[in-house]
mmCIF file of C-alpha atoms in Angstrom:
data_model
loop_
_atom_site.group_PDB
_atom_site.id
_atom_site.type_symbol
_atom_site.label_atom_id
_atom_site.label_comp_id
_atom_site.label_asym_id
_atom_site.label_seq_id
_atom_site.Cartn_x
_atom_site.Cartn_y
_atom_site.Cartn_z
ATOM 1 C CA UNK A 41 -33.452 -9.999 2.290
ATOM 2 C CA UNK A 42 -33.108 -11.514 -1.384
ATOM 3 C CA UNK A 43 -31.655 -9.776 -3.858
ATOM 4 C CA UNK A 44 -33.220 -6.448 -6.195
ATOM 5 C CA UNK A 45 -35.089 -6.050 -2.478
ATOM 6 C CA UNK A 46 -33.045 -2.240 -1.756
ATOM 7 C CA UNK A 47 -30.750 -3.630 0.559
ATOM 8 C CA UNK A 48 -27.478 -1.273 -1.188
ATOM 9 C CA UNK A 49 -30.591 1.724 -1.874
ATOM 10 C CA UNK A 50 -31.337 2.191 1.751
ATOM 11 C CA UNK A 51 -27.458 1.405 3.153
ATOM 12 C CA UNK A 52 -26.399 4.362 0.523
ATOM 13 C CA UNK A 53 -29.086 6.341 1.073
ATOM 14 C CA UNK A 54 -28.898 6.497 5.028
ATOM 15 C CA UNK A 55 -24.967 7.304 4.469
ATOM 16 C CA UNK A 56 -25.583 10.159 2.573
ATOM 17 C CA UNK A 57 -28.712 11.196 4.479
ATOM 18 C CA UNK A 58 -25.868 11.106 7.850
ATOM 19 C CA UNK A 59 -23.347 12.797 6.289
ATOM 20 C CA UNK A 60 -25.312 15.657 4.241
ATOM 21 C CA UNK A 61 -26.967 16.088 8.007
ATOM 22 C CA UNK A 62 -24.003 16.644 9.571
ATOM 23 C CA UNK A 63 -22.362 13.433 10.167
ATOM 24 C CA UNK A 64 -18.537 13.037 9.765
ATOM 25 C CA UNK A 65 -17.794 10.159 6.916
ATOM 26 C CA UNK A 66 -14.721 8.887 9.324
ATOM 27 C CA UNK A 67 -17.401 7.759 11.210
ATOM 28 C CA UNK A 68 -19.203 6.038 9.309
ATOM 29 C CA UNK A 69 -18.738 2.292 9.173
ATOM 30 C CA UNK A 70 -20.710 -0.053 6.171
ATOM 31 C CA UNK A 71 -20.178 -3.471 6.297
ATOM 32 C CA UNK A 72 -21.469 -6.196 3.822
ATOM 33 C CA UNK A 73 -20.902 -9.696 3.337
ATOM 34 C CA UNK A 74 -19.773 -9.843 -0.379
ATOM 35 C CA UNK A 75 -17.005 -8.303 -1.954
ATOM 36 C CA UNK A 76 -18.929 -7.357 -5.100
ATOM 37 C CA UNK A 77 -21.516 -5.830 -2.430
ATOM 38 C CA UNK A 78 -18.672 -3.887 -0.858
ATOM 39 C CA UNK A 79 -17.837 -2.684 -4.433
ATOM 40 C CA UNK A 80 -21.464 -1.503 -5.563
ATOM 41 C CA UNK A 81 -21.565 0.429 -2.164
ATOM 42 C CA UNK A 82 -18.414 2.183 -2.728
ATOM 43 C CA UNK A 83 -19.583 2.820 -6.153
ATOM 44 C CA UNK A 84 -22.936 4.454 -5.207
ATOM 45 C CA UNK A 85 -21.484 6.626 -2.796
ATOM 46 C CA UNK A 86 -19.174 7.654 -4.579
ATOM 47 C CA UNK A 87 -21.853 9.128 -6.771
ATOM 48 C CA UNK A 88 -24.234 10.771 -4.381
ATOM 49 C CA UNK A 89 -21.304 12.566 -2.090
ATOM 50 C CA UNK A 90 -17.993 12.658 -4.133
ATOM 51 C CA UNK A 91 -14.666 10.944 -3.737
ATOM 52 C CA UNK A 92 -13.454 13.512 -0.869
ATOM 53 C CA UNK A 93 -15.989 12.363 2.039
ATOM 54 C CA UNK A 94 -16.438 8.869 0.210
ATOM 55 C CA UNK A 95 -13.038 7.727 0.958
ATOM 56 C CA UNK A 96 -13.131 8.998 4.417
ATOM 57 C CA UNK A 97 -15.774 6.256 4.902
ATOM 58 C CA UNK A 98 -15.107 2.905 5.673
ATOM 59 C CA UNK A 99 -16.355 0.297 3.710
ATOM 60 C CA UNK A 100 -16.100 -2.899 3.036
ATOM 61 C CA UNK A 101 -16.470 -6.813 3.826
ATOM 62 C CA UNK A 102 -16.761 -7.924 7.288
ATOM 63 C CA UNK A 103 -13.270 -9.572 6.656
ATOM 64 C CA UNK A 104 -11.303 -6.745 4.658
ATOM 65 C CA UNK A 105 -12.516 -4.007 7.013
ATOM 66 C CA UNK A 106 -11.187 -6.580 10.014
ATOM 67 C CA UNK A 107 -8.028 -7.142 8.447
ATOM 68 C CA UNK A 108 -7.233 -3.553 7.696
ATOM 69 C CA UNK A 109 -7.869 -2.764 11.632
ATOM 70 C CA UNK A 110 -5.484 -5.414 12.546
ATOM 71 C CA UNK A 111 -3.137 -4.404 10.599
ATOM 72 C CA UNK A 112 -3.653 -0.743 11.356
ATOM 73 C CA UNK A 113 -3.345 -1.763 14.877
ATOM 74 C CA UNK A 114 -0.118 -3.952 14.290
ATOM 75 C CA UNK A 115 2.228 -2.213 17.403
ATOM 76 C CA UNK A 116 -1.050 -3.494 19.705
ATOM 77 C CA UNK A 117 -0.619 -6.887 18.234
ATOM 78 C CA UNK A 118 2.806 -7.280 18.155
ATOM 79 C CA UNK A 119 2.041 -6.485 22.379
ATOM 80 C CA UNK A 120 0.513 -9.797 22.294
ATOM 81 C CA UNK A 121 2.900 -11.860 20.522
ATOM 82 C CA UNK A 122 5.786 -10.376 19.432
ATOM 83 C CA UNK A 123 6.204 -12.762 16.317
ATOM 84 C CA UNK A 124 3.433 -10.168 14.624
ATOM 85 C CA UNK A 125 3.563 -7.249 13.171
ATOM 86 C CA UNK A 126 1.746 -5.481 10.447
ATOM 87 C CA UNK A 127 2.759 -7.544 7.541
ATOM 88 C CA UNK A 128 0.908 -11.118 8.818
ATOM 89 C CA UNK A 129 -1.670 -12.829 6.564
ATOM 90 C CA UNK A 130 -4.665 -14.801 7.579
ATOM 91 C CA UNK A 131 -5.686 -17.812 5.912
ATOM 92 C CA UNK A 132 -8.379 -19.478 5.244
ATOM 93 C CA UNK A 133 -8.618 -23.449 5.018
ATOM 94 C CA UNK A 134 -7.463 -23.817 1.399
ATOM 95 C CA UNK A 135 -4.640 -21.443 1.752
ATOM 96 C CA UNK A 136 -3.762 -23.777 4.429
ATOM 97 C CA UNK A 137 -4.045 -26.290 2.647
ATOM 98 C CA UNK A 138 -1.776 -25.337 -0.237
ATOM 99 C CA UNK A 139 1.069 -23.900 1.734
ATOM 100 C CA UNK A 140 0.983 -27.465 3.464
ATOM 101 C CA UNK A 141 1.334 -28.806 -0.255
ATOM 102 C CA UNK A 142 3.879 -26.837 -1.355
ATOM 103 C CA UNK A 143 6.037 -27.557 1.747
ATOM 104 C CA UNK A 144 5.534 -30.991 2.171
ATOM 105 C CA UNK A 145 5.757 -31.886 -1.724
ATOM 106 C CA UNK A 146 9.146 -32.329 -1.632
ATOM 107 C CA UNK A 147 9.646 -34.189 1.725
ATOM 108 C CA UNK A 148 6.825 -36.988 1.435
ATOM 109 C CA UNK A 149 5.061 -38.745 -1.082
ATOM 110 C CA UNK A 150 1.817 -37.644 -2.332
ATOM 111 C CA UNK A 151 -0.493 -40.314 -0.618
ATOM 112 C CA UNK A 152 1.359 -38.690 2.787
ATOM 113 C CA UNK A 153 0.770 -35.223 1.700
ATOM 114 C CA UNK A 154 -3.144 -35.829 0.959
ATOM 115 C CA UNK A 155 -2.951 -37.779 4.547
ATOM 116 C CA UNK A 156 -1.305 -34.422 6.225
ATOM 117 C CA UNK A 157 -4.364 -32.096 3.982
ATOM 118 C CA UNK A 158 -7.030 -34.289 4.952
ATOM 119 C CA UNK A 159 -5.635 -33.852 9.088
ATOM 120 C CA UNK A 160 -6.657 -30.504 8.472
#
């Protein structure tokens, strides 16, 4: 749905329709795609059901709400390789790309370093 359709209306409205019915916000889950969607959410809740059971909720991006699991979950992970723990960051391709820069700055030349990035 395009935008000013009532996407963030009806997502707010339906969590405070759940929770004023009986719901439990720790049990709620709203997921967007944007983080200034995420934001607005948080925002409008907020509003309609008060800080208490808003922050019980949560909410988020697809990707900040997956990273906080993971890292809430970091004993589980460490299980599976034992080089992780909590503290781990995920990158995407241009934070890939500039740790590769910053490393290999110093040990090749610049054509060999944009040869290395472009491997990527």
């Amino acid at each position: 749905a395009g935008p000013g359709s009532g996407k963030t209306r009806v997502l707010t409205s339906r969590i405070a329709y759940l929770i004023e019915n009986g719901e439990q916000p720790f049990r709620i889950l709203a997921l967007t795609f944007t983080t200034k969607a995420a934001n607005e959410i948080k925002s409008r809740i907020n509003q309609m059901i008060g800080h208490e059971k808003s922050s019980q909720i949560r909410m988020g991006t697809f990707h900040s709400v997956c990273l906080k699991l993971l890292r809430e979950s970091g004993e589980g992970i460490s299980e599976i390789d034992p080089k992780l723990n909590k503290k781990f960051s995920i990158f995407d391709s241009e934070d890939s790309k500039r740790l590769i820069k910053s490393v290999t700055d110093n040990q090749f030349s610049k054509d060999e370093t944009r040869k290395i990035i472009l491997k990527i």
